[in-house]
GROMACS .gro file of C-alpha atoms in nm:
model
  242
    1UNK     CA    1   0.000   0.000   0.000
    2UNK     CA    2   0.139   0.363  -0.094
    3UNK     CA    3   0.124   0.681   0.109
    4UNK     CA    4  -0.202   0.806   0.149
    5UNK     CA    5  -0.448   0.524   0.006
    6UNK     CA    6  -0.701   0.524   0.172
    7UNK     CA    7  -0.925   0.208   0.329
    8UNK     CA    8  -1.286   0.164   0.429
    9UNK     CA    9  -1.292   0.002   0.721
   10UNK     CA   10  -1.680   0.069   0.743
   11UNK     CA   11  -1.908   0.355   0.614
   12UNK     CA   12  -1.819   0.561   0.881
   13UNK     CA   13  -1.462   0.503   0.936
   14UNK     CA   14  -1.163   0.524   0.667
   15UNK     CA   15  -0.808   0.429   0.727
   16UNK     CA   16  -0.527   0.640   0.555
   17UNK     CA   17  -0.217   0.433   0.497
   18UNK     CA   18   0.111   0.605   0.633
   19UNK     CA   19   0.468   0.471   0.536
   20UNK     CA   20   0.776   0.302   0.693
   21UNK     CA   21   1.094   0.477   0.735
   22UNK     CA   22   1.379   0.473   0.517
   23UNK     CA   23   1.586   0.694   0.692
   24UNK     CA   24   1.936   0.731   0.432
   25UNK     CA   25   1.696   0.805   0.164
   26UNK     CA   26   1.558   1.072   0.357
   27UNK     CA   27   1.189   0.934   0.375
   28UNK     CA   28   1.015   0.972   0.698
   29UNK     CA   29   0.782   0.699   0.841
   30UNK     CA   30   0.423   0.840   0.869
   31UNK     CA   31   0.167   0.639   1.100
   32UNK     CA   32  -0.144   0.547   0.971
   33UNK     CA   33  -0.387   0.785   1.027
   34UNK     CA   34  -0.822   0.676   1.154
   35UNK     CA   35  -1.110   0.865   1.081
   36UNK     CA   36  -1.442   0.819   1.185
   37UNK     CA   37  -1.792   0.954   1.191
   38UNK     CA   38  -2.040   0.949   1.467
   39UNK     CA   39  -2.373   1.175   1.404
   40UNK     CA   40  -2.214   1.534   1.315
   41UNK     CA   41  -1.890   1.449   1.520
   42UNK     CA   42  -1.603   1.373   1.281
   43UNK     CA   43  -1.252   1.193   1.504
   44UNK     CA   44  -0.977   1.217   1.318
   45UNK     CA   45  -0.668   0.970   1.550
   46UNK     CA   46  -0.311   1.099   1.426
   47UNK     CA   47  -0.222   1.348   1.174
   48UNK     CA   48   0.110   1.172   1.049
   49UNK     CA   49   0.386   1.371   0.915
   50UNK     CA   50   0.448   1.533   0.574
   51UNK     CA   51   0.222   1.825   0.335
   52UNK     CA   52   0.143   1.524   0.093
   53UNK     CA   53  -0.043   1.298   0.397
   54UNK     CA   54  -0.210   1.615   0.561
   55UNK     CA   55  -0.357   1.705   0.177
   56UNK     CA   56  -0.492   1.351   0.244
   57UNK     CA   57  -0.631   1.376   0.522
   58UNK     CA   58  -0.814   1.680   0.401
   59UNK     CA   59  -0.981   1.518   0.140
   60UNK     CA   60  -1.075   1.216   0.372
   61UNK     CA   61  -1.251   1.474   0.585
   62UNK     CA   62  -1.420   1.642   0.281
   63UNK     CA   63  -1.553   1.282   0.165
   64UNK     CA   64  -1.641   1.087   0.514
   65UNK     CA   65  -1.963   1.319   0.495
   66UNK     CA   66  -2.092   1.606   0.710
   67UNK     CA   67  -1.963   1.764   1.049
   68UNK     CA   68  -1.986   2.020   1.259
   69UNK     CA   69  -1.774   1.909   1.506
   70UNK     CA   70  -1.411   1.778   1.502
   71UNK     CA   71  -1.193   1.570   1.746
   72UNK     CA   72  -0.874   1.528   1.697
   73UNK     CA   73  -0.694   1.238   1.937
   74UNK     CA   74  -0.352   1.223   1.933
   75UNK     CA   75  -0.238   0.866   2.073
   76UNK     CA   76   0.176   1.005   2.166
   77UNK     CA   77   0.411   1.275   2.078
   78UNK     CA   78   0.637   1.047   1.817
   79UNK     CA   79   0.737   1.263   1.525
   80UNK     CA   80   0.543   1.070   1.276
   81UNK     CA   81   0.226   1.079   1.458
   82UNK     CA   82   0.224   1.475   1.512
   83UNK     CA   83   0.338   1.640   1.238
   84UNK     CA   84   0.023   1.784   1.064
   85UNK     CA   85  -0.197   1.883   1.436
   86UNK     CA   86  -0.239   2.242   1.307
   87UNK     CA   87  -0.422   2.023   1.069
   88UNK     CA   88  -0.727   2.062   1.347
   89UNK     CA   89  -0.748   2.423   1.314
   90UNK     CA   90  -0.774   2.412   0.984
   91UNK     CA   91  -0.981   2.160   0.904
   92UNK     CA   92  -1.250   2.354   1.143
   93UNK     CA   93  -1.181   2.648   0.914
   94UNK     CA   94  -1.285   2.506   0.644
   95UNK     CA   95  -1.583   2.348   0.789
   96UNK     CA   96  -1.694   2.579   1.040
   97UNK     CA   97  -1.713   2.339   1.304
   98UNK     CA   98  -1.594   2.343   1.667
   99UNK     CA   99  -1.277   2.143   1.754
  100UNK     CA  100  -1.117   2.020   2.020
  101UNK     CA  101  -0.757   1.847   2.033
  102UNK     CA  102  -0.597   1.608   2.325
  103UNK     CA  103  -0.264   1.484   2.350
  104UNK     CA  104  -0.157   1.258   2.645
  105UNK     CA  105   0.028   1.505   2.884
  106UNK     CA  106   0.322   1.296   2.938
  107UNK     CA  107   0.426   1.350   2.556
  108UNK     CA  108   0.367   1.721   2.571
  109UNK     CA  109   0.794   1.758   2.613
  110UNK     CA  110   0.899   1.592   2.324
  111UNK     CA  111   0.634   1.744   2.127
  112UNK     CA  112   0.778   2.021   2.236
  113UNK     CA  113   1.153   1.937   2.199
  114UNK     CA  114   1.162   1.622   1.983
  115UNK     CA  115   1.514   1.675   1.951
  116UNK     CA  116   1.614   1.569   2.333
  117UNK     CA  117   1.353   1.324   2.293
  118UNK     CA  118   1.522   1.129   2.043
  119UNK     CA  119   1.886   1.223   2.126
  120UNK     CA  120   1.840   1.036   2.506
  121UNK     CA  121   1.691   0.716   2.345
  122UNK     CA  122   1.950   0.698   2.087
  123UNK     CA  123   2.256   0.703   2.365
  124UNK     CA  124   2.092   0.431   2.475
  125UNK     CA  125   2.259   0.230   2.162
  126UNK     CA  126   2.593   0.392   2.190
  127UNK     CA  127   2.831   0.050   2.217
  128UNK     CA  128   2.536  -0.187   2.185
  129UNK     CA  129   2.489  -0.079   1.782
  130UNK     CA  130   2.740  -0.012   1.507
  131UNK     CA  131   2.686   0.336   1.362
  132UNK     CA  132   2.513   0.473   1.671
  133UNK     CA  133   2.823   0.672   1.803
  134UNK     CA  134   2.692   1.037   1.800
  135UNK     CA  135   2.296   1.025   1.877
  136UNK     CA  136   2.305   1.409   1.864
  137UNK     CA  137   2.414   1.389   1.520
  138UNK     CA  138   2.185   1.130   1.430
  139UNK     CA  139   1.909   1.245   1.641
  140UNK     CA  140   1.949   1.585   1.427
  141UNK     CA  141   1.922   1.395   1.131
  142UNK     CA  142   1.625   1.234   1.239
  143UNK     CA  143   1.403   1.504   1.279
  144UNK     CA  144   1.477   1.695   1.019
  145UNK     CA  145   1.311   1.453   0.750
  146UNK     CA  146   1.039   1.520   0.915
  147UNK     CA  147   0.995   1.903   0.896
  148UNK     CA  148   0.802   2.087   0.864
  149UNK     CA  149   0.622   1.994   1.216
  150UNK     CA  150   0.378   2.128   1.370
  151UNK     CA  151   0.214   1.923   1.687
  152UNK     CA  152   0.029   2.203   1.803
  153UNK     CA  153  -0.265   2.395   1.711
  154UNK     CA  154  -0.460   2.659   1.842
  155UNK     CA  155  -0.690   2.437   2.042
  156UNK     CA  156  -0.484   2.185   2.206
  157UNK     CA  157  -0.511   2.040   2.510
  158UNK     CA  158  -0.451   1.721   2.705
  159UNK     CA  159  -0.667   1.459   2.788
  160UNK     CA  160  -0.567   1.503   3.197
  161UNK     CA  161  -0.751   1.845   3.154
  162UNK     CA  162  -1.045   1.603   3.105
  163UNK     CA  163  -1.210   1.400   3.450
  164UNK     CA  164  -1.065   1.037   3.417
  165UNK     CA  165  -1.355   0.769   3.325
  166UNK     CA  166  -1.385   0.415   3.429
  167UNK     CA  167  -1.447   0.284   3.037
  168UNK     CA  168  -1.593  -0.123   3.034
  169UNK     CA  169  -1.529  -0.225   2.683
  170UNK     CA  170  -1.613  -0.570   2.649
  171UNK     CA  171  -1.520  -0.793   2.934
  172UNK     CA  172  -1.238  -0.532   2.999
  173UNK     CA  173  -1.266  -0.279   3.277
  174UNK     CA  174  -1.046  -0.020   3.190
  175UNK     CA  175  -0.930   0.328   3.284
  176UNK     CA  176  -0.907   0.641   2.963
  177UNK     CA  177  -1.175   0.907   2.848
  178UNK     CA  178  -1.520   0.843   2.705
  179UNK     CA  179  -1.675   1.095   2.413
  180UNK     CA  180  -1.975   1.102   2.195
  181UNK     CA  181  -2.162   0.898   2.463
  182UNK     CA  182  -1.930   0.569   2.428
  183UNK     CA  183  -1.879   0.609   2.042
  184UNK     CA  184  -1.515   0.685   2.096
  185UNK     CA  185  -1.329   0.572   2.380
  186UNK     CA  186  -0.939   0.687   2.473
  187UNK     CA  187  -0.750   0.386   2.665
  188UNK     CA  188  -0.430   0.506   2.868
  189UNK     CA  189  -0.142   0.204   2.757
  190UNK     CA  190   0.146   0.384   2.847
  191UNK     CA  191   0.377   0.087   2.686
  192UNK     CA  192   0.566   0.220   2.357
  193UNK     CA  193   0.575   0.548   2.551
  194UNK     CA  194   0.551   0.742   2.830
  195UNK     CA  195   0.186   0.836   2.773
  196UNK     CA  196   0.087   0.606   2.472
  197UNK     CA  197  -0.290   0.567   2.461
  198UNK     CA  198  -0.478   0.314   2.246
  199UNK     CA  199  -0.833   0.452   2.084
  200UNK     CA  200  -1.211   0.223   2.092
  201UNK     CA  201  -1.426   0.301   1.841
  202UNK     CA  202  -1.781   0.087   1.982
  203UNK     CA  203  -1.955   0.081   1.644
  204UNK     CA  204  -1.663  -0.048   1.414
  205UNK     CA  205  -1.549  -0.272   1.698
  206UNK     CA  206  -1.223  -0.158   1.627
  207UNK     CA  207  -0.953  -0.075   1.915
  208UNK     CA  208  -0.628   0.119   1.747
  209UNK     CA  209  -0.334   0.014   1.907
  210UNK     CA  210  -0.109   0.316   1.747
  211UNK     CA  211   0.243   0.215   1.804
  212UNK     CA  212   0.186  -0.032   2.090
  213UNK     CA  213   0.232  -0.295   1.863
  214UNK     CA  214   0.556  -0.179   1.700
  215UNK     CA  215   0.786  -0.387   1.866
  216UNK     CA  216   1.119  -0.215   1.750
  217UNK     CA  217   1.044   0.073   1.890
  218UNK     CA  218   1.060  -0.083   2.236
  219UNK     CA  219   1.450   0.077   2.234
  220UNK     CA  220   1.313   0.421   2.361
  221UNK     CA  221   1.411   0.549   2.673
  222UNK     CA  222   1.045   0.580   2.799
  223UNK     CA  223   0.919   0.268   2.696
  224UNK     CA  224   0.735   0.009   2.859
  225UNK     CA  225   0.738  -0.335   2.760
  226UNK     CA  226   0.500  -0.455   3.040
  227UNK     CA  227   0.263  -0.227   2.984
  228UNK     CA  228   0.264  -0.298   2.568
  229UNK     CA  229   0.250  -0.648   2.676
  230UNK     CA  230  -0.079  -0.583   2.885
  231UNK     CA  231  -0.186  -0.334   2.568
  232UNK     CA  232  -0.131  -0.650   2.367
  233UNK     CA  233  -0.311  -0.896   2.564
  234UNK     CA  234  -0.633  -0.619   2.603
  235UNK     CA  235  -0.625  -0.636   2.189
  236UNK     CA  236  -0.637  -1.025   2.241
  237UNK     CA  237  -0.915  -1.057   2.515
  238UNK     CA  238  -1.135  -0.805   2.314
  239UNK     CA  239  -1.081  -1.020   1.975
  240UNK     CA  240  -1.203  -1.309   2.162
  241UNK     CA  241  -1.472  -1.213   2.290
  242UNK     CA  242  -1.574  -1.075   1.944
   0.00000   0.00000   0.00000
């Protein structure tokens, strides 16, 4: 799948396909990108990175059908998940809607300084990797395939501004933020990062495990691989119980 297609999971909820990343050619991963419709309240989960996936995601909003209100759920502050959150304010622009944007508030520093972010996990490889010998060079690097970002937008806030919720999904009792009257539901993981969170959607059954999955990524400094192992086994119990 290329950059960008997008899938129909159901009539009210597309996927748009991000990329992996080749970093010596320069191209930046992008994550995968869910939105979905419930009544007039549009959710779009990630924004990915680059102009060409946020032109996407423009169009995806512009043919899900009509809103007047937009969420925008950010599930951590990884560069290829936050590149295009401005995205929110514009997309209400256009629309004339009302938005509102969350991030986890654990992520909000290396949103705000991916460039620590990434130089402290790569040390971690110093001696244990060939190549790895000067993370703030390669941290540098890093980012910069990614620019522009832009993780913040007029509107955003965190979810912790919000009252936690006790969310039962399934057999699961579990512990996030509820919207749209149990349409949407935010699950706090905290596994591939310090405040990961995984996303329910009740009428697609559909729980999006972002990165918590991506089991390279368990180098990072503020990973957990208990808690992605408990994110994992959530994603299992909820399968099987269909």
């Amino acid at each position: 799948m290329a950059l960008g297609e997008v899938v129909e999971i159901d009539q009210a909820t597309l996927l748009v396909q991000g990329q992996e990343l080749i970093a010596p050619k320069g191209q930046p991963d992008v994550a995968n990108s869910i939105l979905h419709l419930t009544g007039d309240t549009l959710f779009l989960i990630d924004t990915g990175a680059t102009r060409a996936f946020r032109d996407v995601l423009s169009a995806a909003a512009q043919d899900i059908g009509a809103w007047r209100h937009l969420v925008v759920l950010t599930t951590h502050g990884h560069v290829d998940h936050i590149g295009n959150n401005d995205l929110a304010d514009q997309l209400a622009d256009d629309h004339r809607a009302t938005v509102q944007h969350l991030v986890p508030a654990k992520e909000l520093a290396q949103m705000r300084d991916p460039l620590a972010y990434w130089t402290t996990s790569l040390r971690r490889l110093v001696g244990v990797l060939p190549g790895y010998d000067h993370p703030e060079e390669m941290a540098a690097q890093l980012v910069s395939i990614f620019e522009p970002l832009q993780p913040f937008g007029a509107t955003t806030t965190t979810f912790e501004d919000e009252p936690i919720e006790r969310l039962d999904i399934g057999p699961l009792s579990l512990t996030g933020w509820s919207f749209c009257d149990g349409a949407v539901n935010v699950v706090r993981s905290q596994g591939h990062c310090a405040g990961h969170v995984m996303v329910h959607i009740r009428d697609s059954q559909l729980l999006h495990l972002a990165d918590e999955s991506n089991g390279p990524c368990g180098a990072m400094h503020d990973a957990d691989q208990l808690k992605i192992l408990t994110a994992l086994s959530h994603a299992a119990t909820l399968v099987e119980s269909g």
